[in-house]
């Protein structure tokens, strides 16, 4: 089983609880004597969906077809993730309570939002990094001050932070499990005016003392996090963790008309949906518009998926293009934006950064 076949197998494995056709296909594939379980672990781990696969297999009594040592490993990772997620939920409760007491309304996003809404049959299914939440522009600075006064501190110890457009630099607190990102925006600057606090504020869900985006907006954010913020749309790739979230959200709201509220973002949404539909085995709950552009995008995606050489060349070219564009943007912004100018000066005069770059260029030896 090659890379492309394994991606399709793993994607379909995420649907077996609701799709009998995929269940039978996955079950039959597991019985192959030469099934590449090493590749299975490599991909599912990199995609951060190993616990989700374990929970789905356990639910459908498929673990007996996996190697015993793999089941033990998957169970261990899933148990650890469940324990971590429970701590994240507890931490989110504390953050929510302290901000509400200050008159601030945090709208929890992405993985933390899903956990707090009990999206999964088992909370261990979703691997969560940071606790992300959105606040309005007029509450943003106050939110930062409240968390700093609650003994949260910057993850970075450099003494200066890159001026991030979307959110305040990551914060951590002693004895708390997760870093926190305070968002004033949800998307990169190019698309932010189409999906921000103003556009979602009239469709907020209030449940169990928390605030969340409406289901269509939750689905949109899952797509945009993969397609826009992580540049999947440019690379013509897809994040299976985000696709799984969209699959679950589509069962709550299969309305395809939500796409029409966007302008520049219509194509990234539709391309993500048509790609997910293909990966999940043409599952009914994923709806999309059959546009010529989306079909061409899917064809390009398939070519990259099934050709390791093409995928490698494309990835290197895109990565170089993005690197150059982002560096040029920083230089340009440093001329017109004081915050960027200060950061750039401090960066270039940072002795540790200078040494790191000289080591990368092989002009200096690394410290022993």
mmCIF file of C-alpha atoms in Angstrom:
data_model
loop_
_atom_site.group_PDB
_atom_site.id
_atom_site.type_symbol
_atom_site.label_atom_id
_atom_site.label_comp_id
_atom_site.label_asym_id
_atom_site.label_seq_id
_atom_site.Cartn_x
_atom_site.Cartn_y
_atom_site.Cartn_z
ATOM 1 C CA UNK A 1 0.000 0.000 0.000
ATOM 2 C CA UNK A 2 1.586 3.270 -1.129
ATOM 3 C CA UNK A 3 1.240 6.780 0.314
ATOM 4 C CA UNK A 4 -1.864 7.736 -1.701
ATOM 5 C CA UNK A 5 -3.646 4.480 -0.946
ATOM 6 C CA UNK A 6 -2.874 4.875 2.747
ATOM 7 C CA UNK A 7 -4.216 8.440 2.822
ATOM 8 C CA UNK A 8 -7.484 7.181 1.292
ATOM 9 C CA UNK A 9 -7.634 4.271 3.729
ATOM 10 C CA UNK A 10 -7.092 6.534 6.737
ATOM 11 C CA UNK A 11 -9.610 9.100 5.508
ATOM 12 C CA UNK A 12 -12.274 6.438 5.004
ATOM 13 C CA UNK A 13 -11.467 5.022 8.444
ATOM 14 C CA UNK A 14 -12.716 8.299 9.922
ATOM 15 C CA UNK A 15 -16.164 7.688 8.376
ATOM 16 C CA UNK A 16 -16.776 4.059 9.352
ATOM 17 C CA UNK A 17 -19.088 4.960 12.246
ATOM 18 C CA UNK A 18 -21.607 6.416 9.787
ATOM 19 C CA UNK A 19 -20.872 4.849 6.390
ATOM 20 C CA UNK A 20 -21.381 1.089 5.982
ATOM 21 C CA UNK A 21 -19.696 0.994 2.559
ATOM 22 C CA UNK A 22 -16.488 2.489 3.936
ATOM 23 C CA UNK A 23 -16.690 0.249 7.005
ATOM 24 C CA UNK A 24 -16.641 -2.866 4.825
ATOM 25 C CA UNK A 25 -13.846 -1.478 2.646
ATOM 26 C CA UNK A 26 -11.668 -0.602 5.640
ATOM 27 C CA UNK A 27 -12.311 -3.943 7.305
ATOM 28 C CA UNK A 28 -11.319 -5.859 4.162
ATOM 29 C CA UNK A 29 -8.148 -3.773 3.709
ATOM 30 C CA UNK A 30 -7.049 -4.495 7.281
ATOM 31 C CA UNK A 31 -6.947 -8.206 6.485
ATOM 32 C CA UNK A 32 -4.232 -7.841 3.828
ATOM 33 C CA UNK A 33 -1.125 -9.746 4.908
ATOM 34 C CA UNK A 34 1.195 -7.070 3.566
ATOM 35 C CA UNK A 35 -0.666 -4.102 5.055
ATOM 36 C CA UNK A 36 1.886 -1.350 5.733
ATOM 37 C CA UNK A 37 1.217 -0.585 9.393
ATOM 38 C CA UNK A 38 4.433 1.449 9.698
ATOM 39 C CA UNK A 39 3.193 3.860 7.039
ATOM 40 C CA UNK A 40 -0.209 3.909 8.747
ATOM 41 C CA UNK A 41 1.388 5.070 12.005
ATOM 42 C CA UNK A 42 3.628 7.613 10.258
ATOM 43 C CA UNK A 43 0.757 9.319 8.415
ATOM 44 C CA UNK A 44 -1.867 9.156 11.168
ATOM 45 C CA UNK A 45 0.642 10.534 13.677
ATOM 46 C CA UNK A 46 1.723 13.395 11.411
ATOM 47 C CA UNK A 47 -1.943 14.230 10.741
ATOM 48 C CA UNK A 48 -2.693 14.172 14.505
ATOM 49 C CA UNK A 49 -5.576 11.716 14.108
ATOM 50 C CA UNK A 50 -4.212 8.525 15.694
ATOM 51 C CA UNK A 51 -6.628 8.765 18.680
ATOM 52 C CA UNK A 52 -9.574 9.429 16.340
ATOM 53 C CA UNK A 53 -8.722 6.292 14.370
ATOM 54 C CA UNK A 54 -8.356 4.242 17.549
ATOM 55 C CA UNK A 55 -11.755 5.395 18.830
ATOM 56 C CA UNK A 56 -13.456 4.655 15.503
ATOM 57 C CA UNK A 57 -11.872 1.198 15.244
ATOM 58 C CA UNK A 58 -12.766 0.376 18.839
ATOM 59 C CA UNK A 59 -16.347 1.530 18.314
ATOM 60 C CA UNK A 60 -16.752 -0.841 15.350
ATOM 61 C CA UNK A 61 -14.797 -3.761 16.860
ATOM 62 C CA UNK A 62 -11.962 -3.541 14.311
ATOM 63 C CA UNK A 63 -8.999 -3.439 16.687
ATOM 64 C CA UNK A 64 -8.695 -7.234 16.459
ATOM 65 C CA UNK A 65 -7.376 -6.838 12.898
ATOM 66 C CA UNK A 66 -4.472 -4.622 14.002
ATOM 67 C CA UNK A 67 -1.130 -5.872 15.328
ATOM 68 C CA UNK A 68 -1.313 -6.265 19.095
ATOM 69 C CA UNK A 69 1.630 -3.942 19.778
ATOM 70 C CA UNK A 70 0.038 -1.254 17.594
ATOM 71 C CA UNK A 71 -3.254 -1.483 19.522
ATOM 72 C CA UNK A 72 -1.320 -1.101 22.772
ATOM 73 C CA UNK A 73 0.492 1.958 21.405
ATOM 74 C CA UNK A 74 -2.700 3.545 20.055
ATOM 75 C CA UNK A 75 -4.512 2.966 23.339
ATOM 76 C CA UNK A 76 -1.669 4.576 25.268
ATOM 77 C CA UNK A 77 -1.647 7.677 23.039
ATOM 78 C CA UNK A 78 -5.453 7.912 23.204
ATOM 79 C CA UNK A 79 -5.517 7.595 26.997
ATOM 80 C CA UNK A 80 -2.838 10.297 27.317
ATOM 81 C CA UNK A 81 -4.771 12.562 24.968
ATOM 82 C CA UNK A 82 -8.009 12.030 26.911
ATOM 83 C CA UNK A 83 -6.267 13.032 30.117
ATOM 84 C CA UNK A 84 -4.747 16.096 28.432
ATOM 85 C CA UNK A 85 -8.103 17.125 26.961
ATOM 86 C CA UNK A 86 -9.799 16.945 30.346
ATOM 87 C CA UNK A 87 -7.164 19.330 31.675
ATOM 88 C CA UNK A 88 -7.721 21.620 28.681
ATOM 89 C CA UNK A 89 -11.450 21.675 29.393
ATOM 90 C CA UNK A 90 -10.749 22.584 33.037
ATOM 91 C CA UNK A 91 -8.327 25.328 31.955
ATOM 92 C CA UNK A 92 -10.889 26.705 29.476
ATOM 93 C CA UNK A 93 -13.463 26.896 32.277
ATOM 94 C CA UNK A 94 -11.050 28.976 34.364
ATOM 95 C CA UNK A 95 -10.271 31.321 31.469
ATOM 96 C CA UNK A 96 -13.936 31.699 30.611
ATOM 97 C CA UNK A 97 -14.904 32.482 34.201
ATOM 98 C CA UNK A 98 -12.188 35.083 34.785
ATOM 99 C CA UNK A 99 -12.892 36.880 31.485
ATOM 100 C CA UNK A 100 -16.674 36.874 31.954
ATOM 101 C CA UNK A 101 -16.185 38.335 35.428
ATOM 102 C CA UNK A 102 -14.330 41.224 33.742
ATOM 103 C CA UNK A 103 -17.134 41.795 31.234
ATOM 104 C CA UNK A 104 -15.218 40.115 28.387
ATOM 105 C CA UNK A 105 -16.931 37.560 26.130
ATOM 106 C CA UNK A 106 -14.476 34.971 24.774
ATOM 107 C CA UNK A 107 -15.684 32.941 21.794
ATOM 108 C CA UNK A 108 -13.853 29.624 21.908
ATOM 109 C CA UNK A 109 -12.524 28.291 18.619
ATOM 110 C CA UNK A 110 -11.406 25.102 16.868
ATOM 111 C CA UNK A 111 -10.383 22.107 18.982
ATOM 112 C CA UNK A 112 -11.189 23.604 22.375
ATOM 113 C CA UNK A 113 -14.603 24.668 21.081
ATOM 114 C CA UNK A 114 -15.272 21.123 19.870
ATOM 115 C CA UNK A 115 -14.327 19.627 23.232
ATOM 116 C CA UNK A 116 -16.492 22.068 25.171
ATOM 117 C CA UNK A 117 -19.464 21.257 22.927
ATOM 118 C CA UNK A 118 -19.028 17.472 23.315
ATOM 119 C CA UNK A 119 -18.666 16.954 19.555
ATOM 120 C CA UNK A 120 -16.961 13.612 19.965
ATOM 121 C CA UNK A 121 -18.283 10.375 21.442
ATOM 122 C CA UNK A 122 -14.949 10.184 23.224
ATOM 123 C CA UNK A 123 -13.135 13.410 24.128
ATOM 124 C CA UNK A 124 -9.855 11.630 23.355
ATOM 125 C CA UNK A 125 -10.592 11.714 19.608
ATOM 126 C CA UNK A 126 -9.421 15.299 19.073
ATOM 127 C CA UNK A 127 -5.803 16.290 19.546
ATOM 128 C CA UNK A 128 -5.676 19.939 20.669
ATOM 129 C CA UNK A 129 -2.650 22.210 20.751
ATOM 130 C CA UNK A 130 -3.467 25.656 22.070
ATOM 131 C CA UNK A 131 -6.619 27.088 23.602
ATOM 132 C CA UNK A 132 -7.841 29.579 20.997
ATOM 133 C CA UNK A 133 -10.557 32.140 21.557
ATOM 134 C CA UNK A 134 -11.769 35.273 19.815
ATOM 135 C CA UNK A 135 -12.662 38.603 21.400
ATOM 136 C CA UNK A 136 -13.913 41.839 19.886
ATOM 137 C CA UNK A 137 -11.427 44.556 18.975
ATOM 138 C CA UNK A 138 -12.561 46.796 21.837
ATOM 139 C CA UNK A 139 -11.998 43.979 24.374
ATOM 140 C CA UNK A 140 -8.704 42.715 22.948
ATOM 141 C CA UNK A 141 -6.232 44.801 24.976
ATOM 142 C CA UNK A 142 -8.192 44.336 28.179
ATOM 143 C CA UNK A 143 -8.216 40.562 27.624
ATOM 144 C CA UNK A 144 -4.424 40.543 27.340
ATOM 145 C CA UNK A 145 -4.067 42.533 30.542
ATOM 146 C CA UNK A 146 -6.471 40.261 32.449
ATOM 147 C CA UNK A 147 -4.584 37.084 31.523
ATOM 148 C CA UNK A 148 -1.197 38.672 32.208
ATOM 149 C CA UNK A 149 -2.444 39.702 35.637
ATOM 150 C CA UNK A 150 -3.569 36.092 36.123
ATOM 151 C CA UNK A 151 0.109 35.033 35.809
ATOM 152 C CA UNK A 152 0.055 34.043 32.143
ATOM 153 C CA UNK A 153 3.313 34.952 30.428
ATOM 154 C CA UNK A 154 4.779 34.918 26.942
ATOM 155 C CA UNK A 155 6.083 31.620 25.571
ATOM 156 C CA UNK A 156 8.913 33.473 23.861
ATOM 157 C CA UNK A 157 11.838 34.411 26.095
ATOM 158 C CA UNK A 158 13.607 36.543 23.482
ATOM 159 C CA UNK A 159 12.220 39.764 24.950
ATOM 160 C CA UNK A 160 10.506 40.700 21.694
ATOM 161 C CA UNK A 161 7.686 39.129 19.686
ATOM 162 C CA UNK A 162 6.903 39.073 16.001
ATOM 163 C CA UNK A 163 3.892 41.370 15.336
ATOM 164 C CA UNK A 164 1.295 38.696 14.581
ATOM 165 C CA UNK A 165 -1.790 40.020 12.805
ATOM 166 C CA UNK A 166 -4.307 37.431 14.019
ATOM 167 C CA UNK A 167 -3.557 36.987 17.686
ATOM 168 C CA UNK A 168 -1.422 37.993 20.630
ATOM 169 C CA UNK A 169 1.779 35.928 21.046
ATOM 170 C CA UNK A 170 1.142 32.595 22.779
ATOM 171 C CA UNK A 171 0.807 32.703 26.543
ATOM 172 C CA UNK A 172 1.489 30.000 29.111
ATOM 173 C CA UNK A 173 0.865 29.682 32.822
ATOM 174 C CA UNK A 174 2.682 27.522 35.331
ATOM 175 C CA UNK A 175 0.803 24.293 36.123
ATOM 176 C CA UNK A 176 -1.611 24.746 33.190
ATOM 177 C CA UNK A 177 -1.497 22.234 30.339
ATOM 178 C CA UNK A 178 -2.033 24.365 27.227
ATOM 179 C CA UNK A 179 -0.751 27.593 25.731
ATOM 180 C CA UNK A 180 -3.358 30.262 25.010
ATOM 181 C CA UNK A 181 -3.900 32.373 21.905
ATOM 182 C CA UNK A 182 -6.044 35.499 22.250
ATOM 183 C CA UNK A 183 -7.461 36.202 18.792
ATOM 184 C CA UNK A 184 -8.620 39.523 17.461
ATOM 185 C CA UNK A 185 -8.782 37.986 13.974
ATOM 186 C CA UNK A 186 -9.338 34.447 12.702
ATOM 187 C CA UNK A 187 -7.683 34.690 9.291
ATOM 188 C CA UNK A 188 -4.568 36.154 7.747
ATOM 189 C CA UNK A 189 -4.778 39.802 6.747
ATOM 190 C CA UNK A 190 -5.600 39.152 3.071
ATOM 191 C CA UNK A 191 -8.950 37.513 3.925
ATOM 192 C CA UNK A 192 -9.698 38.909 7.377
ATOM 193 C CA UNK A 193 -12.385 41.369 6.250
ATOM 194 C CA UNK A 194 -14.575 38.477 5.041
ATOM 195 C CA UNK A 195 -14.487 36.499 8.288
ATOM 196 C CA UNK A 196 -14.014 38.420 11.510
ATOM 197 C CA UNK A 197 -15.791 39.248 14.767
ATOM 198 C CA UNK A 198 -18.159 41.598 12.974
ATOM 199 C CA UNK A 199 -19.295 38.974 10.438
ATOM 200 C CA UNK A 200 -19.950 36.238 13.028
ATOM 201 C CA UNK A 201 -21.307 38.217 15.997
ATOM 202 C CA UNK A 202 -24.984 37.754 15.067
ATOM 203 C CA UNK A 203 -24.716 33.962 14.901
ATOM 204 C CA UNK A 204 -23.129 33.109 18.241
ATOM 205 C CA UNK A 205 -24.068 29.945 20.132
ATOM 206 C CA UNK A 206 -24.361 30.296 23.915
ATOM 207 C CA UNK A 207 -24.196 26.916 25.642
ATOM 208 C CA UNK A 208 -23.166 25.697 29.111
ATOM 209 C CA UNK A 209 -21.862 29.151 29.990
ATOM 210 C CA UNK A 210 -19.599 29.329 26.925
ATOM 211 C CA UNK A 211 -19.818 31.168 23.608
ATOM 212 C CA UNK A 212 -19.094 29.536 20.245
ATOM 213 C CA UNK A 213 -19.357 30.358 16.563
ATOM 214 C CA UNK A 214 -22.545 29.244 14.796
ATOM 215 C CA UNK A 215 -22.237 25.780 13.228
ATOM 216 C CA UNK A 216 -21.735 27.089 9.687
ATOM 217 C CA UNK A 217 -19.057 29.475 10.917
ATOM 218 C CA UNK A 218 -17.400 26.671 12.890
ATOM 219 C CA UNK A 219 -17.312 24.642 9.694
ATOM 220 C CA UNK A 220 -15.919 27.616 7.777
ATOM 221 C CA UNK A 221 -13.169 28.177 10.367
ATOM 222 C CA UNK A 222 -12.153 24.495 10.259
ATOM 223 C CA UNK A 223 -11.779 24.844 6.498
ATOM 224 C CA UNK A 224 -9.995 28.204 6.618
ATOM 225 C CA UNK A 225 -7.557 27.011 9.301
ATOM 226 C CA UNK A 226 -6.386 24.326 6.882
ATOM 227 C CA UNK A 227 -6.824 26.072 3.551
ATOM 228 C CA UNK A 228 -5.830 29.657 4.367
ATOM 229 C CA UNK A 229 -3.874 29.888 7.623
ATOM 230 C CA UNK A 230 -1.914 26.672 6.985
ATOM 231 C CA UNK A 231 -1.812 27.346 3.222
ATOM 232 C CA UNK A 232 -3.375 24.040 2.172
ATOM 233 C CA UNK A 233 -5.166 25.846 -0.661
ATOM 234 C CA UNK A 234 -1.838 26.958 -2.138
ATOM 235 C CA UNK A 235 -0.132 23.592 -1.655
ATOM 236 C CA UNK A 236 -3.260 21.717 -2.859
ATOM 237 C CA UNK A 237 -3.143 19.579 0.260
ATOM 238 C CA UNK A 238 -5.636 18.868 3.013
ATOM 239 C CA UNK A 239 -5.399 18.433 6.761
ATOM 240 C CA UNK A 240 -7.276 15.263 7.770
ATOM 241 C CA UNK A 241 -7.878 16.529 11.310
ATOM 242 C CA UNK A 242 -9.699 19.574 9.909
ATOM 243 C CA UNK A 243 -11.518 17.400 7.372
ATOM 244 C CA UNK A 244 -12.751 15.150 10.193
ATOM 245 C CA UNK A 245 -14.046 18.199 12.097
ATOM 246 C CA UNK A 246 -15.854 19.379 8.948
ATOM 247 C CA UNK A 247 -17.338 15.894 8.524
ATOM 248 C CA UNK A 248 -18.788 15.997 12.047
ATOM 249 C CA UNK A 249 -19.980 19.589 11.642
ATOM 250 C CA UNK A 250 -21.629 18.738 8.318
ATOM 251 C CA UNK A 251 -23.887 16.324 10.188
ATOM 252 C CA UNK A 252 -25.068 19.246 12.306
ATOM 253 C CA UNK A 253 -25.409 21.631 9.361
ATOM 254 C CA UNK A 254 -25.231 20.376 5.763
ATOM 255 C CA UNK A 255 -26.289 23.784 4.370
ATOM 256 C CA UNK A 256 -24.104 24.537 1.355
ATOM 257 C CA UNK A 257 -25.572 28.036 0.971
ATOM 258 C CA UNK A 258 -23.313 29.403 3.715
ATOM 259 C CA UNK A 259 -20.611 29.642 1.033
ATOM 260 C CA UNK A 260 -22.462 32.507 -0.665
ATOM 261 C CA UNK A 261 -21.781 34.897 2.236
ATOM 262 C CA UNK A 262 -18.114 34.918 1.210
ATOM 263 C CA UNK A 263 -16.401 36.464 -1.797
ATOM 264 C CA UNK A 264 -12.686 35.667 -2.094
ATOM 265 C CA UNK A 265 -13.134 32.682 0.207
ATOM 266 C CA UNK A 266 -15.737 30.810 -1.860
ATOM 267 C CA UNK A 267 -13.163 28.929 -3.924
ATOM 268 C CA UNK A 268 -11.031 27.742 -0.969
ATOM 269 C CA UNK A 269 -14.163 26.462 0.803
ATOM 270 C CA UNK A 270 -15.505 24.626 -2.217
ATOM 271 C CA UNK A 271 -12.121 23.126 -3.084
ATOM 272 C CA UNK A 272 -11.749 21.825 0.465
ATOM 273 C CA UNK A 273 -15.228 20.275 0.379
ATOM 274 C CA UNK A 274 -14.799 18.559 -2.990
ATOM 275 C CA UNK A 275 -11.417 17.196 -1.857
ATOM 276 C CA UNK A 276 -12.894 15.931 1.429
ATOM 277 C CA UNK A 277 -15.754 14.317 -0.478
ATOM 278 C CA UNK A 278 -13.228 12.435 -2.609
ATOM 279 C CA UNK A 279 -11.035 11.368 0.316
ATOM 280 C CA UNK A 280 -13.954 10.183 2.422
ATOM 281 C CA UNK A 281 -15.255 8.038 -0.410
ATOM 282 C CA UNK A 282 -17.987 10.298 -1.799
ATOM 283 C CA UNK A 283 -19.831 10.429 1.494
ATOM 284 C CA UNK A 284 -23.316 12.010 1.426
ATOM 285 C CA UNK A 285 -22.908 14.437 4.341
ATOM 286 C CA UNK A 286 -20.211 16.458 2.511
ATOM 287 C CA UNK A 287 -21.906 18.840 0.066
ATOM 288 C CA UNK A 288 -20.194 21.170 -2.413
ATOM 289 C CA UNK A 289 -20.810 23.080 -5.634
ATOM 290 C CA UNK A 290 -19.788 21.246 -8.826
ATOM 291 C CA UNK A 291 -17.875 24.115 -10.390
ATOM 292 C CA UNK A 292 -15.300 23.754 -13.152
ATOM 293 C CA UNK A 293 -12.681 25.398 -10.938
ATOM 294 C CA UNK A 294 -13.323 22.929 -8.085
ATOM 295 C CA UNK A 295 -13.090 19.943 -10.441
ATOM 296 C CA UNK A 296 -9.782 21.200 -11.851
ATOM 297 C CA UNK A 297 -8.480 21.745 -8.326
ATOM 298 C CA UNK A 298 -9.435 18.176 -7.393
ATOM 299 C CA UNK A 299 -7.673 16.809 -10.473
ATOM 300 C CA UNK A 300 -4.510 18.698 -9.480
ATOM 301 C CA UNK A 301 -4.851 17.382 -5.923
ATOM 302 C CA UNK A 302 -5.092 13.790 -7.196
ATOM 303 C CA UNK A 303 -2.030 14.195 -9.425
ATOM 304 C CA UNK A 304 0.009 15.409 -6.446
ATOM 305 C CA UNK A 305 -1.400 12.703 -4.184
ATOM 306 C CA UNK A 306 -0.440 9.853 -6.518
ATOM 307 C CA UNK A 307 2.931 11.214 -7.652
ATOM 308 C CA UNK A 308 5.632 11.473 -4.939
ATOM 309 C CA UNK A 309 8.019 13.278 -7.317
ATOM 310 C CA UNK A 310 5.412 15.801 -8.435
ATOM 311 C CA UNK A 311 4.388 16.335 -4.813
ATOM 312 C CA UNK A 312 7.990 16.914 -3.719
ATOM 313 C CA UNK A 313 8.725 19.402 -6.505
ATOM 314 C CA UNK A 314 5.462 21.270 -5.921
ATOM 315 C CA UNK A 315 6.057 21.455 -2.176
ATOM 316 C CA UNK A 316 9.595 22.825 -2.566
ATOM 317 C CA UNK A 317 8.516 25.415 -5.140
ATOM 318 C CA UNK A 318 5.584 26.647 -3.066
ATOM 319 C CA UNK A 319 7.639 26.724 0.122
ATOM 320 C CA UNK A 320 10.317 28.846 -1.555
ATOM 321 C CA UNK A 321 7.699 31.186 -3.020
ATOM 322 C CA UNK A 322 6.039 31.665 0.365
ATOM 323 C CA UNK A 323 9.407 32.201 2.069
ATOM 324 C CA UNK A 324 10.380 34.967 -0.365
ATOM 325 C CA UNK A 325 6.948 36.629 -0.243
ATOM 326 C CA UNK A 326 6.835 36.671 3.554
ATOM 327 C CA UNK A 327 10.362 38.065 3.891
ATOM 328 C CA UNK A 328 9.628 40.803 1.357
ATOM 329 C CA UNK A 329 6.395 41.618 3.190
ATOM 330 C CA UNK A 330 8.277 42.021 6.469
ATOM 331 C CA UNK A 331 10.821 44.344 4.853
ATOM 332 C CA UNK A 332 8.097 46.420 3.206
ATOM 333 C CA UNK A 333 6.037 46.658 6.394
ATOM 334 C CA UNK A 334 9.078 47.738 8.362
ATOM 335 C CA UNK A 335 9.101 50.936 6.293
ATOM 336 C CA UNK A 336 5.479 51.827 7.064
ATOM 337 C CA UNK A 337 4.768 50.106 10.374
ATOM 338 C CA UNK A 338 6.670 51.010 13.552
ATOM 339 C CA UNK A 339 5.904 47.683 15.257
ATOM 340 C CA UNK A 340 7.483 45.728 12.383
ATOM 341 C CA UNK A 341 10.413 48.133 12.245
ATOM 342 C CA UNK A 342 11.209 47.658 15.940
ATOM 343 C CA UNK A 343 10.895 43.866 15.647
ATOM 344 C CA UNK A 344 13.191 43.733 12.606
ATOM 345 C CA UNK A 345 15.840 45.857 14.304
ATOM 346 C CA UNK A 346 15.773 43.713 17.458
ATOM 347 C CA UNK A 347 15.873 40.536 15.383
ATOM 348 C CA UNK A 348 18.873 41.588 13.343
ATOM 349 C CA UNK A 349 20.746 42.732 16.449
ATOM 350 C CA UNK A 350 19.941 39.542 18.406
ATOM 351 C CA UNK A 351 23.264 37.742 19.008
ATOM 352 C CA UNK A 352 21.583 34.349 19.475
ATOM 353 C CA UNK A 353 19.685 34.711 16.200
ATOM 354 C CA UNK A 354 22.865 35.793 14.405
ATOM 355 C CA UNK A 355 24.740 32.730 15.660
ATOM 356 C CA UNK A 356 21.863 30.433 14.685
ATOM 357 C CA UNK A 357 21.870 31.767 11.128
ATOM 358 C CA UNK A 358 25.651 31.506 10.822
ATOM 359 C CA UNK A 359 25.425 27.871 11.950
ATOM 360 C CA UNK A 360 22.697 27.214 9.370
ATOM 361 C CA UNK A 361 24.952 28.728 6.702
ATOM 362 C CA UNK A 362 27.812 26.550 7.993
ATOM 363 C CA UNK A 363 29.911 29.639 8.726
ATOM 364 C CA UNK A 364 30.110 28.728 12.388
ATOM 365 C CA UNK A 365 30.107 25.480 14.294
ATOM 366 C CA UNK A 366 27.184 24.734 16.634
ATOM 367 C CA UNK A 367 27.796 25.056 20.362
ATOM 368 C CA UNK A 368 28.674 21.749 22.006
#
